[in-house]
mmCIF file of N, CA and C in Angstrom:
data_model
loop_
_atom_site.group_PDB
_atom_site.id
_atom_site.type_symbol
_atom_site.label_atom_id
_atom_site.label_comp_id
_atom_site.label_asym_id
_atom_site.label_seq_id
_atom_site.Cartn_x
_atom_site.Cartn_y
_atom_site.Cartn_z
ATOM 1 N N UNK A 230 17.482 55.140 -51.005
ATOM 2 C CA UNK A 230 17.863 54.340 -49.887
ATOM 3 C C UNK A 230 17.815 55.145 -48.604
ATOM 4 N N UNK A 231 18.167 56.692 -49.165
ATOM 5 C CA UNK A 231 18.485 57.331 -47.454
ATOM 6 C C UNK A 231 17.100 57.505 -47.275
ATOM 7 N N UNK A 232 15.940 57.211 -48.060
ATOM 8 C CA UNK A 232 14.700 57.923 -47.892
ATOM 9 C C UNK A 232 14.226 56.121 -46.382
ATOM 10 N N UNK A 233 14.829 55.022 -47.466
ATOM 11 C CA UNK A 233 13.891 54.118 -46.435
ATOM 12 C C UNK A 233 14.699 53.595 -44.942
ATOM 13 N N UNK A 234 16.370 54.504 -45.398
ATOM 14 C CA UNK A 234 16.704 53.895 -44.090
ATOM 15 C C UNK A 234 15.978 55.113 -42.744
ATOM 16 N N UNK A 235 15.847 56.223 -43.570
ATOM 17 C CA UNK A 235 14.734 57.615 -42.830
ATOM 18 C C UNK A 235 13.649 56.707 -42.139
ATOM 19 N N UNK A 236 13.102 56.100 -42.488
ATOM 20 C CA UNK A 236 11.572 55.523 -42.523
ATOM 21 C C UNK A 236 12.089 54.222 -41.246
ATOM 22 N N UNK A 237 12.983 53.441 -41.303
ATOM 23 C CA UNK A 237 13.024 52.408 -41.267
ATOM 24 C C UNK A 237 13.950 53.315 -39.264
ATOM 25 N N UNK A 238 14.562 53.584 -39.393
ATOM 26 C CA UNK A 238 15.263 54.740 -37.797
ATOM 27 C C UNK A 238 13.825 55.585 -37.203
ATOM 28 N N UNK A 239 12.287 55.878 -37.992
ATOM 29 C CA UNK A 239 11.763 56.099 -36.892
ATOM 30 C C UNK A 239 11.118 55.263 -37.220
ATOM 31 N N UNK A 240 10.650 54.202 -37.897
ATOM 32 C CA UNK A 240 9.986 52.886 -37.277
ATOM 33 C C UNK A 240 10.591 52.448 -35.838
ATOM 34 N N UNK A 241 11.895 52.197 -36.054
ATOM 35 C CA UNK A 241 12.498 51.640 -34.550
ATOM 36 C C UNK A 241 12.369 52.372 -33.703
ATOM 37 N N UNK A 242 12.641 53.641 -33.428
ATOM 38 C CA UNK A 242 12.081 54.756 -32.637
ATOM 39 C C UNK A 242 11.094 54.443 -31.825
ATOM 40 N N UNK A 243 9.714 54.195 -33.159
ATOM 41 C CA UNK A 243 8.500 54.089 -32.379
ATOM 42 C C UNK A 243 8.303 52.511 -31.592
ATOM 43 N N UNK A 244 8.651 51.374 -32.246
ATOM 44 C CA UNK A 244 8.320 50.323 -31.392
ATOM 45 C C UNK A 244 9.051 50.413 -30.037
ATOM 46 N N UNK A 245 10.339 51.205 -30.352
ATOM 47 C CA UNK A 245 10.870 51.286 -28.662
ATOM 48 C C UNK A 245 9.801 51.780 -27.388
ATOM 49 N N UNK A 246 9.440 53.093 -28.296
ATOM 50 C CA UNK A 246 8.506 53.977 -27.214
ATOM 51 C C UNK A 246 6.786 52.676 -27.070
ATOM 52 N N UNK A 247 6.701 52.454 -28.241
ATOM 53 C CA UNK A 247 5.447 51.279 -27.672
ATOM 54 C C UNK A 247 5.863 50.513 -26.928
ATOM 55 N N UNK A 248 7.162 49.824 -26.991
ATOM 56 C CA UNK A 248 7.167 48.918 -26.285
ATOM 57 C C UNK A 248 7.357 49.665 -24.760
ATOM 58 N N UNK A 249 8.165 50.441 -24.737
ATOM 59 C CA UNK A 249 8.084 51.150 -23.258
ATOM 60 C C UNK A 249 7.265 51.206 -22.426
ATOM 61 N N UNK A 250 6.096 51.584 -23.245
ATOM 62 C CA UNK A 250 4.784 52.347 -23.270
ATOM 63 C C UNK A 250 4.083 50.635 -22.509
ATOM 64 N N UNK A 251 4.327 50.023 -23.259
ATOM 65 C CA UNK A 251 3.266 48.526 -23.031
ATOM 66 C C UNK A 251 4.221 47.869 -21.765
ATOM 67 N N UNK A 252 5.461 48.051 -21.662
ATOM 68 C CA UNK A 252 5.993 47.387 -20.446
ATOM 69 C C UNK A 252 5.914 48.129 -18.918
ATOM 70 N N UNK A 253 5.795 49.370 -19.497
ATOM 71 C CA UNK A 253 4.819 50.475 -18.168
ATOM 72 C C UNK A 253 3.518 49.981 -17.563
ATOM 73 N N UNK A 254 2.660 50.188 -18.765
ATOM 74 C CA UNK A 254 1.533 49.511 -18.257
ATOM 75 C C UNK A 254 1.369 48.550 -17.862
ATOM 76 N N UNK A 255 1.929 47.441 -18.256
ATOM 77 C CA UNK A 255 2.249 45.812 -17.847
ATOM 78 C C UNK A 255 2.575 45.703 -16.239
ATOM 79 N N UNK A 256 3.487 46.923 -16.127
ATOM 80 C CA UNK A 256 3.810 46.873 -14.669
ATOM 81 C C UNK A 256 2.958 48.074 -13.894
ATOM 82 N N UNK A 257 2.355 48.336 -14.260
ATOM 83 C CA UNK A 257 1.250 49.526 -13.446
ATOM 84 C C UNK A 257 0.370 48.684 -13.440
ATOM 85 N N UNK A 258 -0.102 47.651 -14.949
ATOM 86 C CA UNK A 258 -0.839 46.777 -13.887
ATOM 87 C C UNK A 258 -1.092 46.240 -13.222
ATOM 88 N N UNK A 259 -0.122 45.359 -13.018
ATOM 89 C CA UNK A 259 0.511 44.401 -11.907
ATOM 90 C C UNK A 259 0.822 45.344 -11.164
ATOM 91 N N UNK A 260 1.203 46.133 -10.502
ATOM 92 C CA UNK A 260 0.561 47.184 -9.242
ATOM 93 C C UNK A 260 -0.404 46.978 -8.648
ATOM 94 N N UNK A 261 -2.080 47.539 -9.875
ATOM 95 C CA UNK A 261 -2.859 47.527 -9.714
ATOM 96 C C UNK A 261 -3.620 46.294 -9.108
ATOM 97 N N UNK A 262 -3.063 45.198 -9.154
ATOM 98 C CA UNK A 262 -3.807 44.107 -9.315
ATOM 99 C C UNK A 262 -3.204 43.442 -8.179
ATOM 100 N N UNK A 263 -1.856 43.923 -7.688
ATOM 101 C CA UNK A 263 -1.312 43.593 -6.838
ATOM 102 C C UNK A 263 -2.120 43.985 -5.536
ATOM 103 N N UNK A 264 -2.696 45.883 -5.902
ATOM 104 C CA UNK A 264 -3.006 46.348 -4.724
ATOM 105 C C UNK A 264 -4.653 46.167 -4.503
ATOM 106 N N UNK A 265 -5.202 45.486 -5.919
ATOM 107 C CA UNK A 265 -6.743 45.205 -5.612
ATOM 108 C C UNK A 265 -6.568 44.003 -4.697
ATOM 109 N N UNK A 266 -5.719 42.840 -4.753
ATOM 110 C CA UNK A 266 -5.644 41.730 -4.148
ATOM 111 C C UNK A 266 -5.364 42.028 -2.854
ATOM 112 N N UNK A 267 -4.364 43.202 -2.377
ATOM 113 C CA UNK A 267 -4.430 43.066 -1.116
ATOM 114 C C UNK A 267 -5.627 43.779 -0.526
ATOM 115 N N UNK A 268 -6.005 44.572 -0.977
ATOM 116 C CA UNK A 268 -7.398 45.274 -0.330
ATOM 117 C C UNK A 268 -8.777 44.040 -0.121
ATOM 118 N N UNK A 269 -8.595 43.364 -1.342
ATOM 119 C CA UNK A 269 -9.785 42.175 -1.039
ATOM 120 C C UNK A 269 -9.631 41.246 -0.212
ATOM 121 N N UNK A 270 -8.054 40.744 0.559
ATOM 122 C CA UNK A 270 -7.591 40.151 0.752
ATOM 123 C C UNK A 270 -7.755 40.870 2.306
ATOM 124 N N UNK A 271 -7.543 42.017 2.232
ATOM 125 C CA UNK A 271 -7.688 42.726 4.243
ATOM 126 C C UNK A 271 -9.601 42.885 4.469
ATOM 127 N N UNK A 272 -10.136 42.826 3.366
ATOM 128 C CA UNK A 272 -11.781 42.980 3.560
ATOM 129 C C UNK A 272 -12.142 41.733 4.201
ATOM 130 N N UNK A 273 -11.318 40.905 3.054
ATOM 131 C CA UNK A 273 -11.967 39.153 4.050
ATOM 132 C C UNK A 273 -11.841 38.817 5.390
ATOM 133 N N UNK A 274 -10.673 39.425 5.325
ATOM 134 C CA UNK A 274 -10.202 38.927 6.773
ATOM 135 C C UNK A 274 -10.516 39.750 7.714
ATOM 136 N N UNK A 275 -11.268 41.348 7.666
ATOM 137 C CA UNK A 275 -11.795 42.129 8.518
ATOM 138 C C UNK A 275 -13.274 41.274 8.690
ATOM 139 N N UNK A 276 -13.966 40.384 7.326
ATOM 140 C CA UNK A 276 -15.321 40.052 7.484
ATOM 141 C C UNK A 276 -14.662 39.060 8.134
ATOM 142 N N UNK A 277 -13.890 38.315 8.210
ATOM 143 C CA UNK A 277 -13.806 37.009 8.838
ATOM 144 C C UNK A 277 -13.739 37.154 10.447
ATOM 145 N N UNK A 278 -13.216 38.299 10.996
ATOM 146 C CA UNK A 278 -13.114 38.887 12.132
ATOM 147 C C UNK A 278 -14.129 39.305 12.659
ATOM 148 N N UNK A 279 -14.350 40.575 12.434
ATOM 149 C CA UNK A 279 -15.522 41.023 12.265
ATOM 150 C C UNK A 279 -17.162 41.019 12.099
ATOM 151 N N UNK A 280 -17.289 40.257 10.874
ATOM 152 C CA UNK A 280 -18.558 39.717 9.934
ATOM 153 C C UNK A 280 -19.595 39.334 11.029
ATOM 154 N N UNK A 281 -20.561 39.362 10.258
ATOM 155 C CA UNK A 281 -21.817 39.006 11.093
ATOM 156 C C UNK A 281 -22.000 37.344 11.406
ATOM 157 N N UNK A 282 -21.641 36.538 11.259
ATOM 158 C CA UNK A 282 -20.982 35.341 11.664
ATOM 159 C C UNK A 282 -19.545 35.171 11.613
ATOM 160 N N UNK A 283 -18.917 36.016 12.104
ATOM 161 C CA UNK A 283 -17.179 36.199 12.191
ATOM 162 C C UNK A 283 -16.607 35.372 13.716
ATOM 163 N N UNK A 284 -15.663 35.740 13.788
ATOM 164 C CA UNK A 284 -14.838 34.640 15.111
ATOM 165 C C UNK A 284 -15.187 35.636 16.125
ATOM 166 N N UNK A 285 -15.575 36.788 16.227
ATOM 167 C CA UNK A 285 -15.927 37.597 17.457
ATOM 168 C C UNK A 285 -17.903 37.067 17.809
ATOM 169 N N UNK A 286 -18.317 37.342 16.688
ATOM 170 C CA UNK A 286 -19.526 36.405 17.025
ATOM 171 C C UNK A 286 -19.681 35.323 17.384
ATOM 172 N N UNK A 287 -18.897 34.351 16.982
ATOM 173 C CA UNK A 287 -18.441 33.294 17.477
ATOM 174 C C UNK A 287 -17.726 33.158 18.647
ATOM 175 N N UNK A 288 -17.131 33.359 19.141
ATOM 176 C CA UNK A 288 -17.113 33.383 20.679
ATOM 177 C C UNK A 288 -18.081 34.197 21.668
ATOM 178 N N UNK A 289 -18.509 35.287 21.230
ATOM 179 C CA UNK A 289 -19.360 35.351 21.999
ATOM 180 C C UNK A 289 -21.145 34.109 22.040
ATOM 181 N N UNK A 290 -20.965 33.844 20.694
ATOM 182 C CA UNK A 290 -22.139 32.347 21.296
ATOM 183 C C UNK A 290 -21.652 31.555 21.834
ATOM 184 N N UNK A 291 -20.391 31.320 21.361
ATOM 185 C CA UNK A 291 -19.872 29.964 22.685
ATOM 186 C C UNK A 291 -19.957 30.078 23.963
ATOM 187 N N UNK A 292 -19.604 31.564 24.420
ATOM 188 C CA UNK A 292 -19.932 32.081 25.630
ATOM 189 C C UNK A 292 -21.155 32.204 26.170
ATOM 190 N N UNK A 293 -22.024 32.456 25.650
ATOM 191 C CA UNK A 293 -23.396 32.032 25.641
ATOM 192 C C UNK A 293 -23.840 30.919 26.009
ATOM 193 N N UNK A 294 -23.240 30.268 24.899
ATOM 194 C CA UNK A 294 -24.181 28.845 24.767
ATOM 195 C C UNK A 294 -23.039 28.318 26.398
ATOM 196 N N UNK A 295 -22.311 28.617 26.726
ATOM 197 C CA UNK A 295 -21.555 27.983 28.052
ATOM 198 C C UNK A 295 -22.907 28.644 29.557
ATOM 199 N N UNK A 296 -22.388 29.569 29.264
ATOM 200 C CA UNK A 296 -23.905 30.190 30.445
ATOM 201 C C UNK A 296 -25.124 29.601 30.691
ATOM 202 N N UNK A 297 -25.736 29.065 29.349
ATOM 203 C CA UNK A 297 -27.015 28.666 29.169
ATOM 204 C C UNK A 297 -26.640 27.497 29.808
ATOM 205 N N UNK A 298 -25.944 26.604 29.510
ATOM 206 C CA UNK A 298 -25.621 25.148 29.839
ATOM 207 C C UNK A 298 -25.726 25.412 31.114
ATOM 208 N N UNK A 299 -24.374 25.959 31.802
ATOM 209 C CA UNK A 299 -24.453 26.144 33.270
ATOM 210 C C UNK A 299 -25.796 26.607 33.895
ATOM 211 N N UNK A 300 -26.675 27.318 33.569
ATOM 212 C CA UNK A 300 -28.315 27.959 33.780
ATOM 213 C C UNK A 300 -28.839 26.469 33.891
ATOM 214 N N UNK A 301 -29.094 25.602 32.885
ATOM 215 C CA UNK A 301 -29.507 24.688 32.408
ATOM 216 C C UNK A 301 -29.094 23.330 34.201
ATOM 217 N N UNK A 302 -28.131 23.484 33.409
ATOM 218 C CA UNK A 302 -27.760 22.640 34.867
ATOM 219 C C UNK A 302 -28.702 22.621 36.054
ATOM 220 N N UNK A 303 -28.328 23.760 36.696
ATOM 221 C CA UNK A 303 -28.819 24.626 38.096
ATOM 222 C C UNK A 303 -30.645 24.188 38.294
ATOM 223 N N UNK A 304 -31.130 24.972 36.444
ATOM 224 C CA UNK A 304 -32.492 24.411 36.755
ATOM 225 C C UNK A 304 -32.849 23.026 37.079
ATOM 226 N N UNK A 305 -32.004 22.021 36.775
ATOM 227 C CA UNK A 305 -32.594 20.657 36.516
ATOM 228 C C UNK A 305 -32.076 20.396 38.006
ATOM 229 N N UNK A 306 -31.448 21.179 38.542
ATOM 230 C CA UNK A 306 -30.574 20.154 40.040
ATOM 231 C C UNK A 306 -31.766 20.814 40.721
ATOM 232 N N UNK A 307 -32.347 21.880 40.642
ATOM 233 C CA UNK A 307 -33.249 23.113 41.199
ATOM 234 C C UNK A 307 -34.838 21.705 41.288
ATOM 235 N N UNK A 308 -35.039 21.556 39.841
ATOM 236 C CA UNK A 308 -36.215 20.766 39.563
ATOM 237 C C UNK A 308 -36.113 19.708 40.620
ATOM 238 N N UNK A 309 -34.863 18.849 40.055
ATOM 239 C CA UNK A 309 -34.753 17.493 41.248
ATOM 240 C C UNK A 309 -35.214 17.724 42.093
ATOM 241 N N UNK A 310 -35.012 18.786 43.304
ATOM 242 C CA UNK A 310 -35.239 19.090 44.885
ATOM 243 C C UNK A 310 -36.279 19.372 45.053
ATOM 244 N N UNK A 311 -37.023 19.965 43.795
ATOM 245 C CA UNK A 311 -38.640 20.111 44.088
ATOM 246 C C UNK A 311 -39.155 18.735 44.007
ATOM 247 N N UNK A 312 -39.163 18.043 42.821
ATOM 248 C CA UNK A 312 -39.882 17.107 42.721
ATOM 249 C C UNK A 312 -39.465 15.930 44.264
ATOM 250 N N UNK A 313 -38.439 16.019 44.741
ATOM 251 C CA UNK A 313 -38.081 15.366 46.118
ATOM 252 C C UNK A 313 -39.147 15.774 47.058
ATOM 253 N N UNK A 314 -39.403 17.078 47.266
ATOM 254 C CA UNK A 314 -40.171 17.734 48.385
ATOM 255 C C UNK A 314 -41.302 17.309 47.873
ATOM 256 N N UNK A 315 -41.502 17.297 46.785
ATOM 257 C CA UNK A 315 -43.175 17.362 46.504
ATOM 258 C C UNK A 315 -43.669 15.747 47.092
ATOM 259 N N UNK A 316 -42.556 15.224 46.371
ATOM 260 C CA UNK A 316 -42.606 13.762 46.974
ATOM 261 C C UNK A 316 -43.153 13.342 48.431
ATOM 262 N N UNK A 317 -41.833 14.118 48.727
ATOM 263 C CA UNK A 317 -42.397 13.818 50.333
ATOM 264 C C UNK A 317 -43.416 14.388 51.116
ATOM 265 N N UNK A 318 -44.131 15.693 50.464
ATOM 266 C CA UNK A 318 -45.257 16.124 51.022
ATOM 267 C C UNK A 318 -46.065 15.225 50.769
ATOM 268 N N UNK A 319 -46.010 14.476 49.613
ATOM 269 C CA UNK A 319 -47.378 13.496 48.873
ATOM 270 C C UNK A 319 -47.630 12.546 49.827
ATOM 271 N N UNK A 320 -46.285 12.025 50.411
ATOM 272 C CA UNK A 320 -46.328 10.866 51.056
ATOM 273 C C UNK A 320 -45.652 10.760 52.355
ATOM 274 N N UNK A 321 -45.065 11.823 53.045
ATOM 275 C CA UNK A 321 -44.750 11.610 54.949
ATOM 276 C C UNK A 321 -45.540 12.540 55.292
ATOM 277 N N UNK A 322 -46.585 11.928 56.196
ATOM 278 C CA UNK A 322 -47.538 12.900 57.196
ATOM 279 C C UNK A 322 -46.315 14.049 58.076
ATOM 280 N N UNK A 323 -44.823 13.264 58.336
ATOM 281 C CA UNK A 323 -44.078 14.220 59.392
ATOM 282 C C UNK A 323 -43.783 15.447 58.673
ATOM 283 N N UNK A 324 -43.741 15.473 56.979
ATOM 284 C CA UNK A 324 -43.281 16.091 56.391
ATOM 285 C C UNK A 324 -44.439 17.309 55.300
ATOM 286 N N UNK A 325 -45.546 16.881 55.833
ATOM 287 C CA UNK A 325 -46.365 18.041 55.645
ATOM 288 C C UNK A 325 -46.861 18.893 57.482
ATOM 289 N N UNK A 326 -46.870 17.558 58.479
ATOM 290 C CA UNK A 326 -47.037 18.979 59.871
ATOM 291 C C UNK A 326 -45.869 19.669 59.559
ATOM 292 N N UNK A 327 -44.485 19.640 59.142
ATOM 293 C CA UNK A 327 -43.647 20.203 59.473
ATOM 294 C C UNK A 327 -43.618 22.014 58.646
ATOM 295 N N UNK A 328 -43.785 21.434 57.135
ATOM 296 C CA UNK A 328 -44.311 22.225 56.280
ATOM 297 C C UNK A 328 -45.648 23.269 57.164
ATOM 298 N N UNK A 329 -46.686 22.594 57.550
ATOM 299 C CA UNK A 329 -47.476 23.595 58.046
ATOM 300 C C UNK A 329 -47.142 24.583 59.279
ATOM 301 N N UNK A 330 -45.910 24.081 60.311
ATOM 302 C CA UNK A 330 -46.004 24.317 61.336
ATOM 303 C C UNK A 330 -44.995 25.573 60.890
ATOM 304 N N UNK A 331 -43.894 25.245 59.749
ATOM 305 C CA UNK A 331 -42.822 26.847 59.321
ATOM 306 C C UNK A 331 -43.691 27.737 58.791
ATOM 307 N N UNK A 332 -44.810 26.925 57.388
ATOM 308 C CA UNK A 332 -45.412 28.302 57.148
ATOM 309 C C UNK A 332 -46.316 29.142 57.766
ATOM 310 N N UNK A 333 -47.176 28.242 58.300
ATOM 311 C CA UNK A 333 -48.441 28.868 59.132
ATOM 312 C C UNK A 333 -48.339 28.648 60.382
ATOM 313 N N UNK A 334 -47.592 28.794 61.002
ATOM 314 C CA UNK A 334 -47.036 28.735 62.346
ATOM 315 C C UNK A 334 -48.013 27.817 63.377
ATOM 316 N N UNK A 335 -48.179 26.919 62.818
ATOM 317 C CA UNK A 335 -48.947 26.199 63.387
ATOM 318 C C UNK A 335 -48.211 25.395 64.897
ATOM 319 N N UNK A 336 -49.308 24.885 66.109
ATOM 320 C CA UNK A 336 -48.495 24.635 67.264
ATOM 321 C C UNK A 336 -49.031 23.066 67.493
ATOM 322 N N UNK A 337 -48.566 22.820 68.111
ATOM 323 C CA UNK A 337 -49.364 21.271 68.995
ATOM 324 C C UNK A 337 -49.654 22.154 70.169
ATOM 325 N N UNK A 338 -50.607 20.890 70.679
ATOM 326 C CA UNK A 338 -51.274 21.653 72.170
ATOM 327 C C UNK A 338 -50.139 21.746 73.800
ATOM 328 N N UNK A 339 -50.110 23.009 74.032
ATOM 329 C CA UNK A 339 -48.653 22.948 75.044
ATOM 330 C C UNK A 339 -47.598 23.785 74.469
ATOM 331 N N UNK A 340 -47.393 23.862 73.309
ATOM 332 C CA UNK A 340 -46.401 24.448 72.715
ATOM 333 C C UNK A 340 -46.532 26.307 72.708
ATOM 334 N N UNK A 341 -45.289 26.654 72.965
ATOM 335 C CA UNK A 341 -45.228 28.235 72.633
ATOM 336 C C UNK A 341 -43.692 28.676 71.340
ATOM 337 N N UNK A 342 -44.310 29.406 70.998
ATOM 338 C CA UNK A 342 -43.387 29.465 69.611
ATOM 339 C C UNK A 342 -42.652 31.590 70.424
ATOM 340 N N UNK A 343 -41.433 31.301 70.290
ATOM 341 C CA UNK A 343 -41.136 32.341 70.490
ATOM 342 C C UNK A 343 -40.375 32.728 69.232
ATOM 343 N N UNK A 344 -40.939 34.364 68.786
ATOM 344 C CA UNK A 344 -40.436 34.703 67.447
ATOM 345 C C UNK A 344 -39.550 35.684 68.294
ATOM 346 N N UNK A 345 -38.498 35.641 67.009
ATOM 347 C CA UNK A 345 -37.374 36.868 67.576
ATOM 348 C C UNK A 345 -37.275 38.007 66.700
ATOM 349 N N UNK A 346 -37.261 39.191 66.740
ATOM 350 C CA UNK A 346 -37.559 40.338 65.649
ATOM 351 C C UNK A 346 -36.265 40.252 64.803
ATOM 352 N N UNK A 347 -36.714 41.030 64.153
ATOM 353 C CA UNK A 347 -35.584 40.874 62.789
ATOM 354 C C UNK A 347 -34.245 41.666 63.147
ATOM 355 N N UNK A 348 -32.873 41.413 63.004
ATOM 356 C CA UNK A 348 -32.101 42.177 63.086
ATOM 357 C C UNK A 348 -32.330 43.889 62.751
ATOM 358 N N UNK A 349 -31.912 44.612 63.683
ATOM 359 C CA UNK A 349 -31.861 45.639 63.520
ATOM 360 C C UNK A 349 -31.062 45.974 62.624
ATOM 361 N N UNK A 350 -31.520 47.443 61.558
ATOM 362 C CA UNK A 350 -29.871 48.216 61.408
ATOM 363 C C UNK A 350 -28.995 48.740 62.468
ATOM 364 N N UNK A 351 -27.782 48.640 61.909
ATOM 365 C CA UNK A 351 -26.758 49.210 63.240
ATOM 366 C C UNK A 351 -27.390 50.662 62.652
ATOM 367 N N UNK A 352 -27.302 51.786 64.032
ATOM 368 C CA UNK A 352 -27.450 53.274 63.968
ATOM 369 C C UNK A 352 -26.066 53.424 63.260
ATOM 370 N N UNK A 353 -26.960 54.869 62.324
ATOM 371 C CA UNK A 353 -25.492 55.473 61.460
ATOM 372 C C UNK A 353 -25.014 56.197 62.399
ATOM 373 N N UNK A 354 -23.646 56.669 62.625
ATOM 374 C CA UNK A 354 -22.458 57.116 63.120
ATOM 375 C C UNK A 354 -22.822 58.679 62.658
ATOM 376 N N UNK A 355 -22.707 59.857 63.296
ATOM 377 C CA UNK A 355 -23.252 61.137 64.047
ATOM 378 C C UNK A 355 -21.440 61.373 63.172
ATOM 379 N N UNK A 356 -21.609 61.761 61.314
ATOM 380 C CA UNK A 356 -20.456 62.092 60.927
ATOM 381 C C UNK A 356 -19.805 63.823 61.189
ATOM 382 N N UNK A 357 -21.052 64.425 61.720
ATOM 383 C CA UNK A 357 -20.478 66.151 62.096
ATOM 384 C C UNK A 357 -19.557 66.238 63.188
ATOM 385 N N UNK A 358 -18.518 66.976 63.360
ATOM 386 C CA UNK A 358 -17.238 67.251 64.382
ATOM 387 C C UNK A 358 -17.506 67.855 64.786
ATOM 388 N N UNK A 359 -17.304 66.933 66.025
ATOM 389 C CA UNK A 359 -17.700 67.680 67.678
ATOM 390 C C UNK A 359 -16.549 68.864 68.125
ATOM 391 N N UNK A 360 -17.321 69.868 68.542
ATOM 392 C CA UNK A 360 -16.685 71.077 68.835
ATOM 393 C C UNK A 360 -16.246 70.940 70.160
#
């Protein structure tokens, strides 16, 4: 009997230490798994930030695409005023002499055109101290 209660005190022995052993690991894994989740969990959200279609890329096309619009605009108000002028060169005689007379300085008979020279630079200021 003393031989199996011998046998039977380190049987219990050992399932203690297994079980120890397995509730260690149980919780080292769950560590582990704790700390893979947060690492995958700060990657996403650096790609989500970050990423090559992330919210920083993303605002900067919105910003973009806002510029372009405004560009966009400008050209078409730009276009309008041509196609107006062109208009009216096509079709008011007053509005092509007038055209000829700014670019090519053209005169009627009697007329004198006085040009005025271009603004000067102001002279630079003499910065050496007078003795």
């Amino acid at each position: 009997m003393m031989a199996a209660s011998g046998k039977s005190g380190a049987g219990v022995r050992n399932p203690s230490r297994v079980v120890r052993f397995y509730h260690q690991a149980l919780s080292n894994w769950r560590k582990g798994v704790t700390v893979a989740a947060a690492a995958l969990a700060i990657a996403l959200g650096y790609h989500v930030v970050f990423g090559q279609n992330g919210l920083t890329a993303y605002e900067q096309k919105r910003h973009d695409t806002r510029q372009l619009d405004e560009q966009l605009k400008s050209l078409q108000h730009e276009n309008e005023l041509l196609k107006g002028h062109v208009d009216r060169l096509q079709n008011d005689p007053n509005a092509i002499e007038h055209q000829a007379r700014e670019e090519l300085h053209y005169t009627r008979p009697g007329e004198v055109i006085y040009t005025l020279p271009a603004s000067a630079p102001a002279p630079a200021k003499d910065t050496t101290a007078k003795k």
